[in-house]
mmCIF file of C-alpha atoms in Angstrom:
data_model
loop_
_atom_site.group_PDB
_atom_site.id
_atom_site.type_symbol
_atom_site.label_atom_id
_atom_site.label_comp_id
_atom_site.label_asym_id
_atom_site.label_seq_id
_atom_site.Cartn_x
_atom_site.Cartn_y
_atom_site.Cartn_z
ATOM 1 C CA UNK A 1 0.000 0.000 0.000
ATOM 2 C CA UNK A 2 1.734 3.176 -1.005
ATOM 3 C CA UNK A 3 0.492 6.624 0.182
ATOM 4 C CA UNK A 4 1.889 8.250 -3.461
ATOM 5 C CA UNK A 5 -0.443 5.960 -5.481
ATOM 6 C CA UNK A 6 -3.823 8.498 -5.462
ATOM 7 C CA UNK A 7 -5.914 5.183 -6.563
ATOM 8 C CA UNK A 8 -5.930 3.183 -3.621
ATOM 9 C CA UNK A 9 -8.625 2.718 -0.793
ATOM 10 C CA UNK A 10 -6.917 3.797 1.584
ATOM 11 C CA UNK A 11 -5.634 7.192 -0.141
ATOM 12 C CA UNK A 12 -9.432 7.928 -1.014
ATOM 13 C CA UNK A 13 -10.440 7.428 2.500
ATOM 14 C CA UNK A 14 -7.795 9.682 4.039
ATOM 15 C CA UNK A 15 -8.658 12.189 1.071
ATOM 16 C CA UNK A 16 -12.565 12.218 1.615
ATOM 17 C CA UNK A 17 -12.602 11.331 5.723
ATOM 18 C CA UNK A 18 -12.523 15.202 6.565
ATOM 19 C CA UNK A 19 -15.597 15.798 4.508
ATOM 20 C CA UNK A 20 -17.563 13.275 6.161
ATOM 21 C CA UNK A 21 -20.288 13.444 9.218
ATOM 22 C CA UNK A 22 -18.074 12.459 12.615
ATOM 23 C CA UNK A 23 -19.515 8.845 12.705
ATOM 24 C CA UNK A 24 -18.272 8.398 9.194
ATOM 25 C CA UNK A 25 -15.023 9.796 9.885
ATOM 26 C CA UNK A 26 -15.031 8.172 12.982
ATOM 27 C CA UNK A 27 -14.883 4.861 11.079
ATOM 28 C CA UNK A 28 -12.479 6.233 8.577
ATOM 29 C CA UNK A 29 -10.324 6.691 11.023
ATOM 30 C CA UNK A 30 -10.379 3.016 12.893
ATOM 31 C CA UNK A 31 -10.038 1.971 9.212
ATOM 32 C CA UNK A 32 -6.523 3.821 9.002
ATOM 33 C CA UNK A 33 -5.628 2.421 12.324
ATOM 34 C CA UNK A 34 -6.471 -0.895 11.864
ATOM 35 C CA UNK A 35 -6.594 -1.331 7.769
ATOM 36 C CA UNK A 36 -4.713 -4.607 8.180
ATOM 37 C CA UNK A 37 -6.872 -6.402 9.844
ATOM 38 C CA UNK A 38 -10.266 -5.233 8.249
ATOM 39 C CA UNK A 39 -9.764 -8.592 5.442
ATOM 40 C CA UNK A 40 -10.458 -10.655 8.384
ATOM 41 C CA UNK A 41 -14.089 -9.352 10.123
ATOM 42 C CA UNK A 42 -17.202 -9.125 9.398
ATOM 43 C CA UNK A 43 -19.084 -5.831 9.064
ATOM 44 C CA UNK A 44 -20.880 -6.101 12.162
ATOM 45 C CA UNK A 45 -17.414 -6.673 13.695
ATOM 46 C CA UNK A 46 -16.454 -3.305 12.019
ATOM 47 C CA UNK A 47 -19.334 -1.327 13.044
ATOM 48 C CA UNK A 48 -18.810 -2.558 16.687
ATOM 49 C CA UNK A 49 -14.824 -2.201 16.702
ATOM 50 C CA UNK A 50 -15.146 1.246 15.199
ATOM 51 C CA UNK A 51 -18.326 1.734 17.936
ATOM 52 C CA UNK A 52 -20.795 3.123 14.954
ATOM 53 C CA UNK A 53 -23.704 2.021 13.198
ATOM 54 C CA UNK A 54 -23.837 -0.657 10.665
ATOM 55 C CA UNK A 55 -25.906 1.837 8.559
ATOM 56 C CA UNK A 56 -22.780 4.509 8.984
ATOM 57 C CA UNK A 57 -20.562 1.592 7.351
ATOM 58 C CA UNK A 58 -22.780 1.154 4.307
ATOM 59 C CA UNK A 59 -22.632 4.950 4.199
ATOM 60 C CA UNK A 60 -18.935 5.376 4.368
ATOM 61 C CA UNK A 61 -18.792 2.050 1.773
ATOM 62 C CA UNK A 62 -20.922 4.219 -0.732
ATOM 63 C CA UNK A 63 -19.378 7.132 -0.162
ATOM 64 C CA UNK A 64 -16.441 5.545 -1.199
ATOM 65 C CA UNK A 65 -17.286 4.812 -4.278
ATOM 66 C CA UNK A 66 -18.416 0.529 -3.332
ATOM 67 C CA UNK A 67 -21.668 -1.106 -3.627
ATOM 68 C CA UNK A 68 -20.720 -3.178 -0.583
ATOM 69 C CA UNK A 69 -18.621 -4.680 1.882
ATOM 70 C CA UNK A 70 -17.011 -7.378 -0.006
ATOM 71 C CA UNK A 71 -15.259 -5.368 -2.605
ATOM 72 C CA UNK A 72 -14.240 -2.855 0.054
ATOM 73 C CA UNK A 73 -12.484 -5.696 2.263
ATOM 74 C CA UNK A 74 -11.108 -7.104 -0.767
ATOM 75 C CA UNK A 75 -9.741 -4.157 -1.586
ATOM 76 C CA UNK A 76 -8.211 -2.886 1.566
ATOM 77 C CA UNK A 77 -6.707 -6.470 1.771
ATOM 78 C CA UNK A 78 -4.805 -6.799 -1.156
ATOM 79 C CA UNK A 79 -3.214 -3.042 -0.809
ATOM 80 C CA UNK A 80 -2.371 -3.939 2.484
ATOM 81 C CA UNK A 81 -0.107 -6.945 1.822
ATOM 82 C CA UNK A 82 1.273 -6.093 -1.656
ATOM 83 C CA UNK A 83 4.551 -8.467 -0.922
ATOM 84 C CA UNK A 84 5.395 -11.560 1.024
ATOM 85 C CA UNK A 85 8.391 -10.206 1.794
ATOM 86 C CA UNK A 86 7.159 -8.406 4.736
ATOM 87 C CA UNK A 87 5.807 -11.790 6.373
ATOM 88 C CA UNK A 88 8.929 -13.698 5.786
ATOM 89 C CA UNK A 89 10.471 -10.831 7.860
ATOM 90 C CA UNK A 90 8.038 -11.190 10.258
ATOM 91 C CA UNK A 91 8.266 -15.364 10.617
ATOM 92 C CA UNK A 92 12.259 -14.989 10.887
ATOM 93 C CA UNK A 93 11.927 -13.398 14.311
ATOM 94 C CA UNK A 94 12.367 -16.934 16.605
ATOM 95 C CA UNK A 95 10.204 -17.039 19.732
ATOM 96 C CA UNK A 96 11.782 -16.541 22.787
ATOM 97 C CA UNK A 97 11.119 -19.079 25.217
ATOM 98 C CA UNK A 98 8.913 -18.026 28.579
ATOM 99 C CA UNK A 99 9.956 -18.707 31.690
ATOM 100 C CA UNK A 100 7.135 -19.734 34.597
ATOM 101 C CA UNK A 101 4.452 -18.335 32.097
ATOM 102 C CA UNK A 102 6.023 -15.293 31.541
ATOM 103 C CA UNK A 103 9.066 -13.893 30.293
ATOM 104 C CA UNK A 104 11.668 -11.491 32.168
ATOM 105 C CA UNK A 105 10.754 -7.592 31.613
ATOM 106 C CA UNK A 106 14.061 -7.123 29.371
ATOM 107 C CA UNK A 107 12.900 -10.262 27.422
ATOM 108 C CA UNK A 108 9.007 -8.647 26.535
ATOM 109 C CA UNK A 109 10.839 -5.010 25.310
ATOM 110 C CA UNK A 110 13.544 -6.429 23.666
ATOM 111 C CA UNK A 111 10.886 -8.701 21.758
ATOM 112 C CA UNK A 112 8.404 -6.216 20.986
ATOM 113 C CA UNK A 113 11.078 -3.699 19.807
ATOM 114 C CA UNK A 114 12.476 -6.124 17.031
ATOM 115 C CA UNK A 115 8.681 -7.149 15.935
ATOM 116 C CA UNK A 116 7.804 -3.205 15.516
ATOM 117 C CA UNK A 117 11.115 -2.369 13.834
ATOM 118 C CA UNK A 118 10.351 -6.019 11.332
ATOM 119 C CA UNK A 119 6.932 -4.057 10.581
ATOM 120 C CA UNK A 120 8.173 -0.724 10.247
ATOM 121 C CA UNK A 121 10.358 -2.021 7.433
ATOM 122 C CA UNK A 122 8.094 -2.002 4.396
ATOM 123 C CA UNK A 123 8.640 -0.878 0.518
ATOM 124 C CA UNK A 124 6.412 1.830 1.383
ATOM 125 C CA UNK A 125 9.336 3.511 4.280
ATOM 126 C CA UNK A 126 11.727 2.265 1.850
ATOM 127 C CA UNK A 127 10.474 4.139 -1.293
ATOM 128 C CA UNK A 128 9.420 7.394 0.488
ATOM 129 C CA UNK A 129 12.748 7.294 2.297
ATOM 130 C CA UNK A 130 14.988 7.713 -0.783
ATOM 131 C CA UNK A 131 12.210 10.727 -1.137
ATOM 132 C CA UNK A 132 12.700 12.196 2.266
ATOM 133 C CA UNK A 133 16.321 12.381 1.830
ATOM 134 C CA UNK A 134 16.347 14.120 -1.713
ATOM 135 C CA UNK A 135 14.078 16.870 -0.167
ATOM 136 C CA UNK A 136 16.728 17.347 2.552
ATOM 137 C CA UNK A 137 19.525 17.806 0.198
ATOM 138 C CA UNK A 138 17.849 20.423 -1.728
ATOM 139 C CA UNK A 139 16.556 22.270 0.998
ATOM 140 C CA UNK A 140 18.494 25.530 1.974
ATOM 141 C CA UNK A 141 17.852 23.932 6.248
ATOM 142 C CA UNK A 142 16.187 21.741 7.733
ATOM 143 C CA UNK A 143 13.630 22.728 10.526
ATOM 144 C CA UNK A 144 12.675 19.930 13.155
ATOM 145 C CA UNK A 145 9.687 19.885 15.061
ATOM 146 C CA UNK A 146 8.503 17.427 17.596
ATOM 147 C CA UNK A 147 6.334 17.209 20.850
ATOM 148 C CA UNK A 148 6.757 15.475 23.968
ATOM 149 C CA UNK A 149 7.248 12.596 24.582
ATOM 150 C CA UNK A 150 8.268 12.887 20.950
ATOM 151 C CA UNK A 151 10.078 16.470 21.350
ATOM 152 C CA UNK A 152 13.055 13.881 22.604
ATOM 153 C CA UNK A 153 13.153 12.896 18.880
ATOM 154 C CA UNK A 154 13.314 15.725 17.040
ATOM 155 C CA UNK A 155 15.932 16.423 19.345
ATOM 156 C CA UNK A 156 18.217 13.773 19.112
ATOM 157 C CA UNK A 157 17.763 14.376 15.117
ATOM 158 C CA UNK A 158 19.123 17.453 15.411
ATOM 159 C CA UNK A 159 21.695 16.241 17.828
ATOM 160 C CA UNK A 160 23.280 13.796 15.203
ATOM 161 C CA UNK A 161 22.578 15.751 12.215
ATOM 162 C CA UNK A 162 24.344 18.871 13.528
ATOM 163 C CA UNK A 163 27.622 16.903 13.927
ATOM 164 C CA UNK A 164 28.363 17.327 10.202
ATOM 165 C CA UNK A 165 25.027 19.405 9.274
ATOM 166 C CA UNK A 166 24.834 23.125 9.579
ATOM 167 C CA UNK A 167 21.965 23.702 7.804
ATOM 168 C CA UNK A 168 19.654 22.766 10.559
ATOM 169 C CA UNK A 169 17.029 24.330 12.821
ATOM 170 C CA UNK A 170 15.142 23.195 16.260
ATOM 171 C CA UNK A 171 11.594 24.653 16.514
ATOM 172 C CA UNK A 172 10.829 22.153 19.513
ATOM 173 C CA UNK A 173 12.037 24.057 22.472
ATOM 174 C CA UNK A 174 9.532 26.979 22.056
ATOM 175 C CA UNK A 175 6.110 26.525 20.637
ATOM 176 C CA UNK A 176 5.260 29.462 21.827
ATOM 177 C CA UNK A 177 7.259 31.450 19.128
ATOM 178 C CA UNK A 178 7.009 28.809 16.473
ATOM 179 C CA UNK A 179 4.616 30.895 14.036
ATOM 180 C CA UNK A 180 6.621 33.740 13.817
ATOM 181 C CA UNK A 181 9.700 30.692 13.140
ATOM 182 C CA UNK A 182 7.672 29.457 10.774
ATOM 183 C CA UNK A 183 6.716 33.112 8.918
ATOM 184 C CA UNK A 184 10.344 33.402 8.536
ATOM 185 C CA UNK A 185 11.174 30.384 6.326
ATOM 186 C CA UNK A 186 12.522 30.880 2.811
ATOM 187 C CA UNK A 187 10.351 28.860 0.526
ATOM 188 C CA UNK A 188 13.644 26.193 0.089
ATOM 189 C CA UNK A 189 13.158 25.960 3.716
ATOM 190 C CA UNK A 190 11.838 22.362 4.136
ATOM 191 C CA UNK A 191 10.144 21.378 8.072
ATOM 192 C CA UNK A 192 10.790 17.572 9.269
ATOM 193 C CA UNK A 193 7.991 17.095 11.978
ATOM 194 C CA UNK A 194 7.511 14.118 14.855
ATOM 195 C CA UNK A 195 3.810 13.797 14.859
ATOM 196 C CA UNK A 196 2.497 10.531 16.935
ATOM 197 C CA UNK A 197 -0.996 10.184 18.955
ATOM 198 C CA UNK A 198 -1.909 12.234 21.062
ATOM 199 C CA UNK A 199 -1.707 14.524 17.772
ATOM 200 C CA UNK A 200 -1.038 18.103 19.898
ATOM 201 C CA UNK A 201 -3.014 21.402 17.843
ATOM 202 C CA UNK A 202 0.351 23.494 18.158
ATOM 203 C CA UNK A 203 1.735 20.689 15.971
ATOM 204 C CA UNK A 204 -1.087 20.773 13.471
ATOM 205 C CA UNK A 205 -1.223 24.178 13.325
ATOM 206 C CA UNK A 206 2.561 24.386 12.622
ATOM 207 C CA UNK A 207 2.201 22.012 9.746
ATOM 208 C CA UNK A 208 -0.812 23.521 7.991
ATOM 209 C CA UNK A 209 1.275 27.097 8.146
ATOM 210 C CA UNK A 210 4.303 25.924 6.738
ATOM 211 C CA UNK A 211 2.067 24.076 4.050
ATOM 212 C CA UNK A 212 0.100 27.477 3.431
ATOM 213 C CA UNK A 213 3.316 29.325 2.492
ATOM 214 C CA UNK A 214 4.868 26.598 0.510
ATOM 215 C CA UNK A 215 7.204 24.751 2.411
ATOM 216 C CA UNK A 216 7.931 20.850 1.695
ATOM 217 C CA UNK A 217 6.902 18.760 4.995
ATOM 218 C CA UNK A 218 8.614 15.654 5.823
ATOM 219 C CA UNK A 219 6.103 13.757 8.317
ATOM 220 C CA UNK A 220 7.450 10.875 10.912
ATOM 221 C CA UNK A 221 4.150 9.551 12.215
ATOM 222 C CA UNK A 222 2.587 6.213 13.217
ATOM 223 C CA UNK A 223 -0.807 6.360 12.038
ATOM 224 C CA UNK A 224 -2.217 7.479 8.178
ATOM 225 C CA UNK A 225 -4.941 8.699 10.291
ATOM 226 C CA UNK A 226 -2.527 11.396 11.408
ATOM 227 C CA UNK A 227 -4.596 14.873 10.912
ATOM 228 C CA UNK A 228 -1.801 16.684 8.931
ATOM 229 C CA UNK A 229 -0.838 13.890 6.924
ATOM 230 C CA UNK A 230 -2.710 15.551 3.516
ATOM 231 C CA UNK A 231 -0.320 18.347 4.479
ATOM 232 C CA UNK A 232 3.144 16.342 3.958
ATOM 233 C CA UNK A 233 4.928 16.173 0.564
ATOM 234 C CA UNK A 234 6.376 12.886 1.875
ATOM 235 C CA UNK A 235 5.155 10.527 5.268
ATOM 236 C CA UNK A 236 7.485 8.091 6.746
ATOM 237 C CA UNK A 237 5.033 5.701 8.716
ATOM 238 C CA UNK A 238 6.425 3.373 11.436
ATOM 239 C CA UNK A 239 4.968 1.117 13.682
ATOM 240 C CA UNK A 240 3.860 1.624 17.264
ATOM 241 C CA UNK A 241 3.424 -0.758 19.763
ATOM 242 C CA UNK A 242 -0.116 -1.176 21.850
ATOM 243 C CA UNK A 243 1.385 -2.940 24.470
ATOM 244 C CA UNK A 244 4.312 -0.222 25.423
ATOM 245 C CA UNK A 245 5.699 2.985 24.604
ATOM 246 C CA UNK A 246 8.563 2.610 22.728
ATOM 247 C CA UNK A 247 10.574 4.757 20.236
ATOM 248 C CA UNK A 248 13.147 2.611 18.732
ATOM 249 C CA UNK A 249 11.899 2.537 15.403
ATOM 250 C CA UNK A 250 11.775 6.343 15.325
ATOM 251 C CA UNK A 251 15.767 6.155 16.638
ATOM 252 C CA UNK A 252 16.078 3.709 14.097
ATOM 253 C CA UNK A 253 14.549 6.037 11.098
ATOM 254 C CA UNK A 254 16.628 9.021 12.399
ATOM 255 C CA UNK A 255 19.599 7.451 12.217
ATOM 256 C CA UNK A 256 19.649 6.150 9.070
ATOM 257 C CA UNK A 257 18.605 9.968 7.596
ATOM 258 C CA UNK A 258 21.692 10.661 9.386
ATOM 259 C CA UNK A 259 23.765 8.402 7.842
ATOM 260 C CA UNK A 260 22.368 8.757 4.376
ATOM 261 C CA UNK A 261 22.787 11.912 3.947
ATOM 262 C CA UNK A 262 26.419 11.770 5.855
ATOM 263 C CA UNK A 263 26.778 9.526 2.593
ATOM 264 C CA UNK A 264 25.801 11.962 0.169
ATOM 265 C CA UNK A 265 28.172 14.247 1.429
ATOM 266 C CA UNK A 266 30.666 12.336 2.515
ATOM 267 C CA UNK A 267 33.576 14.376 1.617
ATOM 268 C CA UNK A 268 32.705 17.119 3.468
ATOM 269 C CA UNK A 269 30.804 15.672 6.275
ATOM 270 C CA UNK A 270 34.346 13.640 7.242
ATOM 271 C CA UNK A 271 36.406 16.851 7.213
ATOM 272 C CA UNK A 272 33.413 18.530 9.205
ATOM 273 C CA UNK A 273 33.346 15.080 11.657
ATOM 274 C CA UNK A 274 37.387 15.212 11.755
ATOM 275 C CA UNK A 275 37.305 19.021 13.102
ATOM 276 C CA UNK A 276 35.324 18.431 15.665
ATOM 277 C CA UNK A 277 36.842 15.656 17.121
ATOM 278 C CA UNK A 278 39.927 17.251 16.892
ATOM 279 C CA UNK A 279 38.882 20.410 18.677
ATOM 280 C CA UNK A 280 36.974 18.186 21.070
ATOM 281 C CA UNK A 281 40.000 16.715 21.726
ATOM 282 C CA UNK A 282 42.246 19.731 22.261
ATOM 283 C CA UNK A 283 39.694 21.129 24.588
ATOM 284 C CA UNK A 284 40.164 18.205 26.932
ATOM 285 C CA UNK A 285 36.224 17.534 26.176
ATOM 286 C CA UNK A 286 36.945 14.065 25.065
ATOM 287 C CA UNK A 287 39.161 11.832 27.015
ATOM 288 C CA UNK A 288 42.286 10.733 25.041
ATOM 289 C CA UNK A 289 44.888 8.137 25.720
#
């Protein structure tokens, strides 16, 4: 399922959801959350998981362009597992072995961290990745935006990136001042934003200003139900876990921006990397032998 093809299900729902009565886009939005699963249940199992009427379903199904629920389901289905790639990832991961019913604390994270980064990793992330990374390198900087918990994000972004990257900008640490930030960007200017449930309105507003003037949004988010995603020129989705919070598949998106683009200017970034460390050095900041 890819977010840049306009003639999938899923693309028409997030395009039409906003225009909808709130039990439709209610639905639409439980749909988005939970589109891999809808193959599998009935539509009285969909009007009651989405807590709606069965009548709003054959609403939203029309609206949508389908006579019924069938060709909906089949639909969502087959954009929703377009390569068995993805499973065969997903069946590699060996089970760890419980002990007394119930494996250690370390054990359960550990776990759950590999199975979200396994899911994470689809052609979708992988094609609008390569897409992510051109915007950065013909933006004139980079502005970061994120929230808490997910302000800790944008921050180590910046953190990494600014080792090598000069051309980069935190808008995180004060909302308060972030329109007239955002009123200042050149229209190069591109704005990478952390946006995960519970979606804040500073961040939404922030993203639908930078849209209105122009500027290229690069969207980290876990849901396509994400408010601002129409906004974005590009969304990298990962997974999020139900069980616990966790952000190592966010770490493990940021870091391999970082080191892409560290790629793509390789030269450079070394001799940038290479000063530092030797100033770092002579400063007694690092400890040398």
């Amino acid at each position: 399922m890819s977010l840049d093809n306009p003639g999938t299900t899923i693309n028409k729902i997030v395009d039409i959801k906003d225009s909808l009565p709130k039990r439709q886009r209610q639905l639409c939005d439980y749909i988005l959350k939970n589109y891999q699963s809808i193959g599998l249940i009935t539509i009285k199992e969909l009007a009651s998981n989405a807590e709606v009427g069965v009548s709003t379903v054959m609403r939203t199904i029309n609206a949508l362009g389908y006579e019924n629920f069938n060709d909906l389901r089949k639909d969502i289905y087959e954009e929703s597992f377009p390569s068995e790639s993805v499973w065969t990832l997903k069946n590699s991961i060996t089970e760890i072995q419980q002990e007394g019913g119930r494996a250690p604390t370390l054990v359960q994270v550990w776990k759950e961290s590999v199975n979200l980064l396994n899911e994470s990793l689809d052609p979708d992330l992988m094609e609008n990745f390569e897409i992510a990374i051109d915007l950065i390198e013909k933006s004139s900087h980079v502005n970061i935006l994120g929230s808490r918990p997910y302000k800790a994000t944008a921050l180590y972004f910046e953190q990494l990136l600014g080792e090598f990257y000069s051309k980069i900008g935190q808008l995180s640490h004060d909302t308060e001042v972030i329109y007239d930030r955002i009123l200042q960007f050149e229209k190069d200017e591109i704005l990478v934003v952390f946006a995960f449930e519970p979606y804040t309105n500073r961040i939404i507003e922030a993203v639908k200003l930078a849209y209105e003037l122009g500027n290229k949004i690069i969207l980290i988010t876990d849901y396509i139900s994400c408010p601002v995603i129409s906004y974005a020129s590009v969304t990298l989705k990962v997974e999020v876990s139900k069980e616990q919070f966790s952000i190592v598949p966010i770490i493990a998106l940021i870091e391999a921006l970082v080191i892409e683009i560290g790629k793509r200017s390789s030269e450079e970034s070394i001799k940038r990397l290479k000063r530092l460390e030797k100033t770092l050095r002579e400063k007694n900041v690092i400890f040398s032998y």
